Amino acid sequence: MDKKNALRAGAVTAGTTLMMLLMTSPALALTRDDGDDPGPGLSIGETLGLYVFLPIALFLVIAGLVMVLDKSDKPQKQKQA
């Protein structure tokens, strides 16, 4: 009985996924909407700077501030030989 339920669930999932894929239209991205006014595209350097280098720089600044401004009074453990 367990196999039958698993098979039914798989068939329903596959059917639902197939119907969703058939009903969506990826070509809608080419249709302009009313009031759509896209600006000029980004260059490769601008794209890398905005989506790669800027997040890395922000992470490093935030991590640095956390490390510098950490005021925990934890005693440091020293290794004994």
PDB file of N, CA and C in Angstrom, residues 18-77:
ATOM      1  N   LEU A  18       4.145  19.590 -14.920  1.00  0.00           N
ATOM      2  CA  LEU A  18       4.001  19.658 -16.372  1.00  0.00           C
ATOM      3  C   LEU A  18       2.943  20.674 -16.763  1.00  0.00           C
ATOM      4  N   MET A  19       1.827  20.685 -16.076  1.00  0.00           N
ATOM      5  CA  MET A  19       0.762  21.648 -16.394  1.00  0.00           C
ATOM      6  C   MET A  19       1.219  23.084 -16.136  1.00  0.00           C
ATOM      7  N   MET A  20       1.956  23.288 -15.049  1.00  0.00           N
ATOM      8  CA  MET A  20       2.451  24.635 -14.764  1.00  0.00           C
ATOM      9  C   MET A  20       3.433  25.088 -15.831  1.00  0.00           C
ATOM     10  N   LEU A  21       4.297  24.193 -16.289  1.00  0.00           N
ATOM     11  CA  LEU A  21       5.259  24.552 -17.324  1.00  0.00           C
ATOM     12  C   LEU A  21       4.574  24.854 -18.645  1.00  0.00           C
ATOM     13  N   LEU A  22       3.517  24.116 -18.962  1.00  0.00           N
ATOM     14  CA  LEU A  22       2.809  24.344 -20.216  1.00  0.00           C
ATOM     15  C   LEU A  22       1.992  25.626 -20.192  1.00  0.00           C
ATOM     16  N   MET A  23       1.517  26.018 -19.015  1.00  0.00           N
ATOM     17  CA  MET A  23       0.654  27.194 -18.925  1.00  0.00           C
ATOM     18  C   MET A  23       1.440  28.498 -18.831  1.00  0.00           C
ATOM     19  N   THR A  24       2.686  28.439 -18.439  1.00  0.00           N
ATOM     20  CA  THR A  24       3.482  29.666 -18.355  1.00  0.00           C
ATOM     21  C   THR A  24       4.064  29.978 -19.723  1.00  0.00           C
ATOM     22  N   SER A  25       4.293  31.253 -19.952  1.00  0.00           N
ATOM     23  CA  SER A  25       4.828  31.666 -21.240  1.00  0.00           C
ATOM     24  C   SER A  25       6.100  32.474 -21.020  1.00  0.00           C
ATOM     25  N   PRO A  26       7.251  31.909 -21.316  1.00  0.00           N
ATOM     26  CA  PRO A  26       8.488  32.662 -21.108  1.00  0.00           C
ATOM     27  C   PRO A  26       8.637  33.832 -22.074  1.00  0.00           C
ATOM     28  N   ALA A  27       7.851  33.857 -23.151  1.00  0.00           N
ATOM     29  CA  ALA A  27       7.956  34.942 -24.122  1.00  0.00           C
ATOM     30  C   ALA A  27       7.347  36.236 -23.599  1.00  0.00           C
ATOM     31  N   LEU A  28       6.695  36.208 -22.436  1.00  0.00           N
ATOM     32  CA  LEU A  28       6.110  37.430 -21.893  1.00  0.00           C
ATOM     33  C   LEU A  28       7.183  38.448 -21.522  1.00  0.00           C
ATOM     34  N   ALA A  29       8.411  38.010 -21.370  1.00  0.00           N
ATOM     35  CA  ALA A  29       9.488  38.935 -21.033  1.00  0.00           C
ATOM     36  C   ALA A  29       9.763  39.891 -22.194  1.00  0.00           C
ATOM     37  N   LEU A  30       9.391  39.504 -23.396  1.00  0.00           N
ATOM     38  CA  LEU A  30       9.627  40.348 -24.560  1.00  0.00           C
ATOM     39  C   LEU A  30       8.517  41.366 -24.782  1.00  0.00           C
ATOM     40  N   THR A  31       7.380  41.196 -24.121  1.00  0.00           N
ATOM     41  CA  THR A  31       6.252  42.096 -24.289  1.00  0.00           C
ATOM     42  C   THR A  31       6.410  43.284 -23.361  1.00  0.00           C
ATOM     43  N   ARG A  32       6.321  44.492 -23.903  1.00  0.00           N
ATOM     44  CA  ARG A  32       6.454  45.697 -23.089  1.00  0.00           C
ATOM     45  C   ARG A  32       5.145  45.989 -22.390  1.00  0.00           C
ATOM     46  N   ASP A  33       5.216  46.385 -21.132  1.00  0.00           N
ATOM     47  CA  ASP A  33       4.048  46.794 -20.369  1.00  0.00           C
ATOM     48  C   ASP A  33       3.839  48.288 -20.538  1.00  0.00           C
ATOM     49  N   ASP A  34       2.632  48.747 -20.232  1.00  0.00           N
ATOM     50  CA  ASP A  34       2.365  50.185 -20.261  1.00  0.00           C
ATOM     51  C   ASP A  34       3.200  50.869 -19.190  1.00  0.00           C
ATOM     52  N   GLY A  35       3.851  51.941 -19.553  1.00  0.00           N
ATOM     53  CA  GLY A  35       4.676  52.675 -18.608  1.00  0.00           C
ATOM     54  C   GLY A  35       6.064  52.092 -18.431  1.00  0.00           C
ATOM     55  N   ASP A  36       6.396  51.071 -19.195  1.00  0.00           N
ATOM     56  CA  ASP A  36       7.710  50.453 -19.098  1.00  0.00           C
ATOM     57  C   ASP A  36       8.736  51.375 -19.748  1.00  0.00           C
ATOM     58  N   ASP A  37       9.741  51.761 -18.999  1.00  0.00           N
ATOM     59  CA  ASP A  37      10.769  52.665 -19.519  1.00  0.00           C
ATOM     60  C   ASP A  37      12.132  52.202 -19.021  1.00  0.00           C
ATOM     61  N   PRO A  38      12.692  51.151 -19.650  1.00  0.00           N
ATOM     62  CA  PRO A  38      13.987  50.655 -19.182  1.00  0.00           C
ATOM     63  C   PRO A  38      15.103  51.639 -19.489  1.00  0.00           C
ATOM     64  N   GLY A  39      16.058  51.689 -18.608  1.00  0.00           N
ATOM     65  CA  GLY A  39      17.204  52.555 -18.809  1.00  0.00           C
ATOM     66  C   GLY A  39      18.278  51.842 -19.603  1.00  0.00           C
ATOM     67  N   PRO A  40      19.419  52.476 -19.750  1.00  0.00           N
ATOM     68  CA  PRO A  40      20.518  51.821 -20.474  1.00  0.00           C
ATOM     69  C   PRO A  40      21.048  50.635 -19.676  1.00  0.00           C
ATOM     70  N   GLY A  41      21.564  49.648 -20.376  1.00  0.00           N
ATOM     71  CA  GLY A  41      22.079  48.457 -19.712  1.00  0.00           C
ATOM     72  C   GLY A  41      23.382  48.727 -18.987  1.00  0.00           C
ATOM     73  N   LEU A  42      23.743  47.814 -18.103  1.00  0.00           N
ATOM     74  CA  LEU A  42      24.993  47.926 -17.364  1.00  0.00           C
ATOM     75  C   LEU A  42      26.118  47.269 -18.157  1.00  0.00           C
ATOM     76  N   SER A  43      27.303  47.821 -18.034  1.00  0.00           N
ATOM     77  CA  SER A  43      28.464  47.197 -18.659  1.00  0.00           C
ATOM     78  C   SER A  43      28.912  46.017 -17.794  1.00  0.00           C
ATOM     79  N   ILE A  44      29.862  45.247 -18.289  1.00  0.00           N
ATOM     80  CA  ILE A  44      30.361  44.097 -17.531  1.00  0.00           C
ATOM     81  C   ILE A  44      31.012  44.554 -16.228  1.00  0.00           C
ATOM     82  N   GLY A  45      31.779  45.613 -16.292  1.00  0.00           N
ATOM     83  CA  GLY A  45      32.437  46.129 -15.089  1.00  0.00           C
ATOM     84  C   GLY A  45      31.434  46.625 -14.054  1.00  0.00           C
ATOM     85  N   GLU A  46      30.404  47.336 -14.515  1.00  0.00           N
ATOM     86  CA  GLU A  46      29.376  47.813 -13.591  1.00  0.00           C
ATOM     87  C   GLU A  46      28.613  46.652 -12.964  1.00  0.00           C
ATOM     88  N   THR A  47      28.324  45.641 -13.758  1.00  0.00           N
ATOM     89  CA  THR A  47      27.597  44.475 -13.246  1.00  0.00           C
ATOM     90  C   THR A  47      28.421  43.739 -12.200  1.00  0.00           C
ATOM     91  N   LEU A  48      29.697  43.494 -12.495  1.00  0.00           N
ATOM     92  CA  LEU A  48      30.558  42.808 -11.526  1.00  0.00           C
ATOM     93  C   LEU A  48      30.732  43.638 -10.264  1.00  0.00           C
ATOM     94  N   GLY A  49      30.907  44.940 -10.427  1.00  0.00           N
ATOM     95  CA  GLY A  49      31.069  45.808  -9.265  1.00  0.00           C
ATOM     96  C   GLY A  49      29.838  45.821  -8.381  1.00  0.00           C
ATOM     97  N   LEU A  50      28.665  45.871  -9.009  1.00  0.00           N
ATOM     98  CA  LEU A  50      27.417  45.972  -8.256  1.00  0.00           C
ATOM     99  C   LEU A  50      27.018  44.665  -7.596  1.00  0.00           C
ATOM    100  N   TYR A  51      27.198  43.556  -8.287  1.00  0.00           N
ATOM    101  CA  TYR A  51      26.685  42.278  -7.790  1.00  0.00           C
ATOM    102  C   TYR A  51      27.749  41.348  -7.210  1.00  0.00           C
ATOM    103  N   VAL A  52      29.042  41.670  -7.366  1.00  0.00           N
ATOM    104  CA  VAL A  52      30.090  40.815  -6.826  1.00  0.00           C
ATOM    105  C   VAL A  52      30.950  41.584  -5.827  1.00  0.00           C
ATOM    106  N   PHE A  53      31.602  42.647  -6.282  1.00  0.00           N
ATOM    107  CA  PHE A  53      32.580  43.343  -5.444  1.00  0.00           C
ATOM    108  C   PHE A  53      31.932  44.157  -4.329  1.00  0.00           C
ATOM    109  N   LEU A  54      30.825  44.820  -4.596  1.00  0.00           N
ATOM    110  CA  LEU A  54      30.170  45.613  -3.560  1.00  0.00           C
ATOM    111  C   LEU A  54      29.675  44.746  -2.395  1.00  0.00           C
ATOM    112  N   PRO A  55      28.998  43.609  -2.636  1.00  0.00           N
ATOM    113  CA  PRO A  55      28.611  42.766  -1.495  1.00  0.00           C
ATOM    114  C   PRO A  55      29.801  42.220  -0.710  1.00  0.00           C
ATOM    115  N   ILE A  56      30.886  41.860  -1.402  1.00  0.00           N
ATOM    116  CA  ILE A  56      32.077  41.373  -0.703  1.00  0.00           C
ATOM    117  C   ILE A  56      32.674  42.480   0.159  1.00  0.00           C
ATOM    118  N   ALA A  57      32.741  43.690  -0.384  1.00  0.00           N
ATOM    119  CA  ALA A  57      33.286  44.814   0.373  1.00  0.00           C
ATOM    120  C   ALA A  57      32.415  45.136   1.587  1.00  0.00           C
ATOM    121  N   LEU A  58      31.095  45.112   1.407  1.00  0.00           N
ATOM    122  CA  LEU A  58      30.207  45.371   2.537  1.00  0.00           C
ATOM    123  C   LEU A  58      30.362  44.304   3.620  1.00  0.00           C
ATOM    124  N   PHE A  59      30.495  43.052   3.207  1.00  0.00           N
ATOM    125  CA  PHE A  59      30.702  41.974   4.174  1.00  0.00           C
ATOM    126  C   PHE A  59      31.987  42.196   4.953  1.00  0.00           C
ATOM    127  N   LEU A  60      33.061  42.547   4.251  1.00  0.00           N
ATOM    128  CA  LEU A  60      34.344  42.755   4.930  1.00  0.00           C
ATOM    129  C   LEU A  60      34.293  43.941   5.883  1.00  0.00           C
ATOM    130  N   VAL A  61      33.600  45.020   5.493  1.00  0.00           N
ATOM    131  CA  VAL A  61      33.482  46.187   6.371  1.00  0.00           C
ATOM    132  C   VAL A  61      32.690  45.823   7.622  1.00  0.00           C
ATOM    133  N   ILE A  62      31.565  45.131   7.447  1.00  0.00           N
ATOM    134  CA  ILE A  62      30.742  44.760   8.598  1.00  0.00           C
ATOM    135  C   ILE A  62      31.497  43.787   9.507  1.00  0.00           C
ATOM    136  N   ALA A  63      32.174  42.796   8.928  1.00  0.00           N
ATOM    137  CA  ALA A  63      32.941  41.841   9.736  1.00  0.00           C
ATOM    138  C   ALA A  63      34.068  42.551  10.471  1.00  0.00           C
ATOM    139  N   GLY A  64      34.735  43.492   9.818  1.00  0.00           N
ATOM    140  CA  GLY A  64      35.797  44.252  10.470  1.00  0.00           C
ATOM    141  C   GLY A  64      35.278  45.091  11.621  1.00  0.00           C
ATOM    142  N   LEU A  65      34.123  45.739  11.421  1.00  0.00           N
ATOM    143  CA  LEU A  65      33.551  46.538  12.502  1.00  0.00           C
ATOM    144  C   LEU A  65      33.148  45.659  13.681  1.00  0.00           C
ATOM    145  N   VAL A  66      32.609  44.495  13.405  1.00  0.00           N
ATOM    146  CA  VAL A  66      32.234  43.586  14.488  1.00  0.00           C
ATOM    147  C   VAL A  66      33.469  43.154  15.258  1.00  0.00           C
ATOM    148  N   MET A  67      34.553  42.847  14.565  1.00  0.00           N
ATOM    149  CA  MET A  67      35.766  42.395  15.245  1.00  0.00           C
ATOM    150  C   MET A  67      36.398  43.524  16.042  1.00  0.00           C
ATOM    151  N   VAL A  68      36.412  44.739  15.496  1.00  0.00           N
ATOM    152  CA  VAL A  68      37.041  45.862  16.189  1.00  0.00           C
ATOM    153  C   VAL A  68      36.212  46.301  17.387  1.00  0.00           C
ATOM    154  N   LEU A  69      34.895  46.328  17.228  1.00  0.00           N
ATOM    155  CA  LEU A  69      34.029  46.842  18.280  1.00  0.00           C
ATOM    156  C   LEU A  69      33.572  45.773  19.260  1.00  0.00           C
ATOM    157  N   ASP A  70      34.103  44.563  19.159  1.00  0.00           N
ATOM    158  CA  ASP A  70      33.748  43.489  20.082  1.00  0.00           C
ATOM    159  C   ASP A  70      34.290  43.825  21.459  1.00  0.00           C
ATOM    160  N   LYS A  71      33.402  43.866  22.440  1.00  0.00           N
ATOM    161  CA  LYS A  71      33.823  44.240  23.793  1.00  0.00           C
ATOM    162  C   LYS A  71      33.606  43.102  24.780  1.00  0.00           C
ATOM    163  N   SER A  72      33.733  41.891  24.302  1.00  0.00           N
ATOM    164  CA  SER A  72      33.560  40.762  25.211  1.00  0.00           C
ATOM    165  C   SER A  72      34.760  40.682  26.148  1.00  0.00           C
ATOM    166  N   ASP A  73      34.481  40.302  27.373  1.00  0.00           N
ATOM    167  CA  ASP A  73      35.532  40.214  28.391  1.00  0.00           C
ATOM    168  C   ASP A  73      35.927  38.764  28.632  1.00  0.00           C
ATOM    169  N   LYS A  74      35.973  37.985  27.604  1.00  0.00           N
ATOM    170  CA  LYS A  74      36.348  36.583  27.736  1.00  0.00           C
ATOM    171  C   LYS A  74      37.862  36.479  27.923  1.00  0.00           C
ATOM    172  N   PRO A  75      38.289  35.781  28.960  1.00  0.00           N
ATOM    173  CA  PRO A  75      39.739  35.587  29.119  1.00  0.00           C
ATOM    174  C   PRO A  75      40.244  34.619  28.049  1.00  0.00           C
ATOM    175  N   GLN A  76      41.381  34.917  27.509  1.00  0.00           N
ATOM    176  CA  GLN A  76      41.973  34.068  26.479  1.00  0.00           C
ATOM    177  C   GLN A  76      42.616  32.857  27.132  1.00  0.00           C
ATOM    178  N   LYS A  77      42.356  31.692  26.572  1.00  0.00           N
ATOM    179  CA  LYS A  77      42.978  30.468  27.074  1.00  0.00           C
ATOM    180  C   LYS A  77      44.400  30.364  26.547  1.00  0.00           C
TER     181      LYS A  77
END
